[in-house]
Every structure is written in structure tokens, then in C-alpha cells.
Tab-separated table of C-alpha atoms in Angstrom:
chain	number	residue	atom	x	y	z
A	26	UNK	CA	81.543	108.831	91.757
A	27	UNK	CA	80.787	106.142	89.194
A	28	UNK	CA	80.395	103.493	91.890
A	29	UNK	CA	78.189	105.572	94.192
A	30	UNK	CA	74.893	104.215	92.718
A	31	UNK	CA	75.956	100.685	93.677
A	32	UNK	CA	75.874	101.586	97.354
A	33	UNK	CA	77.097	98.798	99.653
A	34	UNK	CA	77.101	96.315	96.751
A	35	UNK	CA	80.324	97.875	95.455
A	36	UNK	CA	83.526	96.062	96.361
A	37	UNK	CA	86.963	97.518	95.660
A	38	UNK	CA	89.662	94.846	95.908
A	39	UNK	CA	92.990	96.655	95.703
A	40	UNK	CA	95.307	93.744	94.959
A	41	UNK	CA	97.768	95.458	92.602
A	42	UNK	CA	101.276	95.841	94.008
A	43	UNK	CA	102.258	99.513	94.007
A	44	UNK	CA	105.721	100.746	94.877
A	45	UNK	CA	106.030	103.067	97.884
A	46	UNK	CA	108.480	105.314	96.021
A	47	UNK	CA	108.952	106.420	92.404
A	48	UNK	CA	111.050	108.620	90.140
A	49	UNK	CA	109.013	111.446	88.545
A	50	UNK	CA	108.986	111.498	84.749
A	51	UNK	CA	110.704	114.887	84.530
A	52	UNK	CA	113.699	113.540	86.462
A	53	UNK	CA	114.167	110.358	84.434
A	54	UNK	CA	117.184	109.942	82.179
A	55	UNK	CA	116.361	109.600	78.498
A	56	UNK	CA	118.980	106.920	77.862
A	57	UNK	CA	120.696	104.118	79.755
A	58	UNK	CA	122.790	105.363	82.670
A	59	UNK	CA	126.466	104.838	81.859
A	60	UNK	CA	128.753	103.143	84.395
A	61	UNK	CA	132.002	104.541	82.937
A	62	UNK	CA	133.175	107.835	81.438
A	63	UNK	CA	133.852	106.280	78.021
A	64	UNK	CA	131.279	108.511	76.297
A	65	UNK	CA	132.076	111.762	78.071
A	66	UNK	CA	134.121	113.028	75.121
A	67	UNK	CA	131.104	112.677	72.809
A	68	UNK	CA	128.885	114.963	74.851
A	69	UNK	CA	131.465	117.432	76.129
A	70	UNK	CA	133.947	117.769	73.242
A	71	UNK	CA	133.218	121.476	73.034
A	72	UNK	CA	133.626	122.009	76.766
A	73	UNK	CA	137.003	122.761	78.374
A	74	UNK	CA	138.513	119.801	80.179
A	75	UNK	CA	138.165	120.064	83.968
A	76	UNK	CA	141.298	120.782	85.946
A	77	UNK	CA	142.384	117.659	87.772
A	78	UNK	CA	143.342	117.914	91.411
A	79	UNK	CA	146.027	115.690	92.894
A	80	UNK	CA	146.836	114.466	96.341
A	81	UNK	CA	150.253	116.085	96.524
A	82	UNK	CA	152.305	113.360	94.851
A	83	UNK	CA	151.003	113.785	91.313
A	84	UNK	CA	148.328	111.067	91.574
A	85	UNK	CA	144.624	111.844	91.097
A	86	UNK	CA	142.624	112.400	94.273
A	87	UNK	CA	140.422	109.517	95.425
A	88	UNK	CA	137.244	111.388	94.431
A	89	UNK	CA	138.418	111.645	90.805
A	90	UNK	CA	139.810	108.134	90.486
A	91	UNK	CA	137.732	105.950	88.182
A	92	UNK	CA	137.440	102.204	87.727
A	93	UNK	CA	135.965	100.195	84.879
A	94	UNK	CA	135.318	97.408	87.382
A	95	UNK	CA	134.238	98.149	90.938
A	96	UNK	CA	135.903	94.918	92.083
A	97	UNK	CA	139.288	96.396	91.219
A	98	UNK	CA	139.212	98.440	94.402
A	99	UNK	CA	137.654	97.752	97.800
A	100	UNK	CA	136.810	101.462	98.123
A	101	UNK	CA	134.469	102.740	95.413
A	102	UNK	CA	135.172	106.431	94.751
A	103	UNK	CA	132.289	108.820	95.223
A	104	UNK	CA	132.464	109.805	91.566
A	105	UNK	CA	131.395	106.255	90.613
A	106	UNK	CA	128.506	105.868	93.029
A	107	UNK	CA	124.910	106.111	91.845
A	108	UNK	CA	122.527	107.823	94.255
A	109	UNK	CA	118.830	107.835	93.349
A	110	UNK	CA	116.505	110.410	94.898
A	111	UNK	CA	112.971	108.963	94.987
A	112	UNK	CA	109.662	110.629	95.836
A	113	UNK	CA	106.878	108.951	97.842
A	114	UNK	CA	104.003	107.658	95.725
A	115	UNK	CA	100.860	109.785	96.300
A	116	UNK	CA	98.236	107.933	98.326
A	117	UNK	CA	94.901	107.461	96.550
A	118	UNK	CA	93.050	105.201	98.982
A	119	UNK	CA	91.377	108.088	100.809
A	120	UNK	CA	89.776	109.233	97.537
A	121	UNK	CA	88.270	105.784	97.037
A	122	UNK	CA	86.871	105.622	100.554
A	123	UNK	CA	85.402	109.132	100.588
A	124	UNK	CA	84.500	109.843	96.983
A	125	UNK	CA	84.222	106.861	94.691
A	126	UNK	CA	82.258	104.398	96.785
A	127	UNK	CA	81.403	105.850	100.204
A	128	UNK	CA	79.109	102.927	101.050
A	129	UNK	CA	81.063	100.234	99.246
A	130	UNK	CA	83.479	97.832	100.873
A	131	UNK	CA	87.142	98.689	100.330
A	132	UNK	CA	89.796	95.984	100.720
A	133	UNK	CA	93.508	96.778	100.613
A	134	UNK	CA	96.655	94.686	100.970
A	135	UNK	CA	99.734	95.142	103.110
A	136	UNK	CA	102.932	93.248	102.266
A	137	UNK	CA	105.826	93.253	104.731
A	138	UNK	CA	109.060	91.344	105.299
A	139	UNK	CA	109.152	91.762	109.093
A	140	UNK	CA	106.555	89.617	110.923
A	141	UNK	CA	106.808	91.835	113.999
A	142	UNK	CA	105.230	94.833	112.250
A	143	UNK	CA	102.755	93.254	109.816
A	144	UNK	CA	99.578	93.460	111.909
A	145	UNK	CA	100.586	96.829	113.347
A	146	UNK	CA	101.000	98.317	109.857
A	147	UNK	CA	97.667	96.811	108.758
A	148	UNK	CA	95.856	98.387	111.725
A	149	UNK	CA	97.600	101.697	111.086
A	150	UNK	CA	96.285	101.645	107.518
A	151	UNK	CA	92.736	100.982	108.741
A	152	UNK	CA	92.901	103.891	111.172
A	153	UNK	CA	94.391	106.219	108.577
A	154	UNK	CA	91.974	105.547	105.724
A	155	UNK	CA	88.896	104.305	107.605
A	156	UNK	CA	88.154	101.477	105.172
A	157	UNK	CA	86.921	97.969	105.881
A	158	UNK	CA	89.605	95.304	105.530
A	159	UNK	CA	93.358	94.975	105.199
A	160	UNK	CA	94.736	91.632	104.028
A	161	UNK	CA	98.285	91.349	105.302
A	162	UNK	CA	100.935	88.939	104.111
A	163	UNK	CA	104.645	88.321	104.504
A	164	UNK	CA	106.980	87.999	101.554
A	165	UNK	CA	108.380	84.704	102.893
A	166	UNK	CA	104.979	83.030	103.475
A	167	UNK	CA	102.681	84.904	101.074
A	168	UNK	CA	101.675	81.717	99.230
A	169	UNK	CA	100.799	79.946	102.478
A	170	UNK	CA	98.928	82.410	104.661
A	171	UNK	CA	97.403	85.862	104.984
A	172	UNK	CA	95.886	87.720	107.902
A	173	UNK	CA	92.550	89.540	107.767
A	174	UNK	CA	92.569	92.725	109.844
A	175	UNK	CA	89.218	94.499	110.144
A	176	UNK	CA	87.845	97.160	112.517
A	177	UNK	CA	86.304	95.744	115.671
A	178	UNK	CA	87.173	92.155	114.782
A	179	UNK	CA	89.800	89.706	115.925
A	180	UNK	CA	92.683	89.199	113.512
A	181	UNK	CA	91.998	86.126	111.375
A	182	UNK	CA	94.773	84.062	109.802
A	183	UNK	CA	93.812	82.235	106.599
A	184	UNK	CA	96.137	79.352	105.685
A	185	UNK	CA	96.283	76.688	103.005
A	186	UNK	CA	95.574	73.211	104.454
A	187	UNK	CA	99.107	71.833	103.972
A	188	UNK	CA	100.492	74.657	106.118
A	189	UNK	CA	98.475	73.352	109.066
A	190	UNK	CA	99.696	69.748	108.954
A	191	UNK	CA	103.100	70.190	110.590
A	192	UNK	CA	104.080	68.859	114.027
A	193	UNK	CA	101.959	70.284	116.806
A	194	UNK	CA	104.967	71.846	118.543
A	195	UNK	CA	105.950	73.665	115.334
A	196	UNK	CA	102.551	75.184	114.634
A	197	UNK	CA	102.023	78.854	115.474
A	198	UNK	CA	99.420	80.251	117.811
A	199	UNK	CA	96.256	81.452	116.095
A	200	UNK	CA	97.457	85.065	116.149
A	201	UNK	CA	101.032	84.437	115.027
A	202	UNK	CA	102.524	84.030	111.530
A	203	UNK	CA	104.034	80.780	110.306
A	204	UNK	CA	107.729	80.065	110.600
A	205	UNK	CA	108.980	79.645	106.997
A	206	UNK	CA	111.441	76.999	108.216
A	207	UNK	CA	108.640	74.517	109.012
A	208	UNK	CA	106.818	74.860	105.690
A	209	UNK	CA	107.011	72.067	103.095
A	210	UNK	CA	109.324	72.576	100.152
A	211	UNK	CA	107.861	73.947	96.942
A	212	UNK	CA	104.521	75.652	96.461
A	213	UNK	CA	101.302	74.671	98.259
A	214	UNK	CA	98.841	72.363	96.513
A	215	UNK	CA	96.175	75.072	96.446
A	216	UNK	CA	96.510	78.782	95.814
A	217	UNK	CA	95.915	81.032	98.790
A	218	UNK	CA	93.604	83.156	96.626
A	219	UNK	CA	91.113	80.275	96.512
A	220	UNK	CA	90.674	80.787	100.261
A	221	UNK	CA	90.874	84.572	100.276
A	222	UNK	CA	88.034	85.194	97.803
A	223	UNK	CA	85.313	83.209	99.664
A	224	UNK	CA	86.352	84.857	102.947
A	225	UNK	CA	86.121	88.327	101.394
A	226	UNK	CA	82.773	87.426	99.828
A	227	UNK	CA	81.440	86.432	103.244
A	228	UNK	CA	82.557	89.722	104.796
A	229	UNK	CA	81.081	91.676	101.894
A	230	UNK	CA	77.716	89.982	102.378
A	231	UNK	CA	77.769	91.002	106.043
A	232	UNK	CA	78.712	94.536	105.007
A	233	UNK	CA	75.706	94.737	102.677
A	234	UNK	CA	73.353	93.396	105.337
A	235	UNK	CA	74.617	95.868	107.936
A	236	UNK	CA	73.807	98.844	105.689
A	237	UNK	CA	70.407	97.548	104.565
A	238	UNK	CA	68.957	97.310	108.052
């Protein structure tokens, strides 16, 4: 790998947000998906018109009924629904850990919306890929705090100073996420990244020292 010569000095900081699912290129529509059948006659003028079924009283069946506006009926017919079949995004982290920089420090991120599973998912990622650090955050408090989850270490919450100035009875325990309801309005005075980078730098220095002994 290109980073192998750097040894433990290499640091991979995987901060880009990647979707968990995607639509493969060969299954993508070339043009905008139409919400009505107004253009059907343009693409199927040479095809015989389909035979319409009815419900016994001369009216179209519910499956064939169409609406220009979904609000015109409380029950949207199946023929008007859009179902998207997505594939899981291939995981690449294992290749980084094993091949690109086997001695380097690899840092990944884990974003969740449910506080109850954040740390669990971060630890699961560590066990699965055997890398060095997962920085977890919640969508509702991502600008205010993150949690560092590393093998063999206690979970460490990193918070901007203004998030720690609330009433004592409203502050979380050291190992619990903040309650968004007690946070000040607006954005914090400092960016959480200004606290993340020095903390990662400190851990990277320890990583280098541990492999140089």
C-alpha cells in the first residue's frame, strides 16, 4: 500500500459521510421519474392499449385508478406508489486496516439518531474491523458533543464548553449523551472539531510511541 512506508505515522481520518445504501448505476433511470401517466402515450403509442379491468360496476379497479394529486384520495393506489430497491454500500474499511496502512492509526465515525445504540454500534464497528478509534455522534447533538470509543479504554465524551454550563441537575453522567432539550439555542460558540482534532492528535502520538518501543 502507498501508506505502508509511513508505518505508525500514518493517520486515516474517515470523516466523509457515506450512505449505507445506494442505487447501482445500471438500475438508475436516465430521466426524471414521472409522477403521472401524462407521457405514457409518447413512449407506448405503438403498443396496444392494456385491457382495463373493472370492479363489477363499470368503474376501474382500485389498482388501476390514478390521481394527479395524492391528496385527492386518502388511499393511494398501488399503481402510483414508488418503491425503491437499494443495495448495501460495500464496506471498504477492512481494506484500509489490513492493506493500506497496517501500522497506521485508523479513525472512523459513527452517526446515529438513537442515543441508546450509539456506543454499542461504535464498539461493534471496532470489533468488526479491528481499527483504533470510532468517534460517535448523535444527529441532534452533533455540534455539541462526540464520544471517543477505543479498544481497552473507557468511553470519553468530548463536549464544547457551553454544553457543560447548564444546571447541575440537568447535566448528564460522564458516560451518557446530552439531552438536546437542555442545550442553548443556536450553534455553540466553538466548533466541536476544534476539540476533536487535538484529542485525536494525542491518541495518535500514543499510538506511535506504542509501536516504536
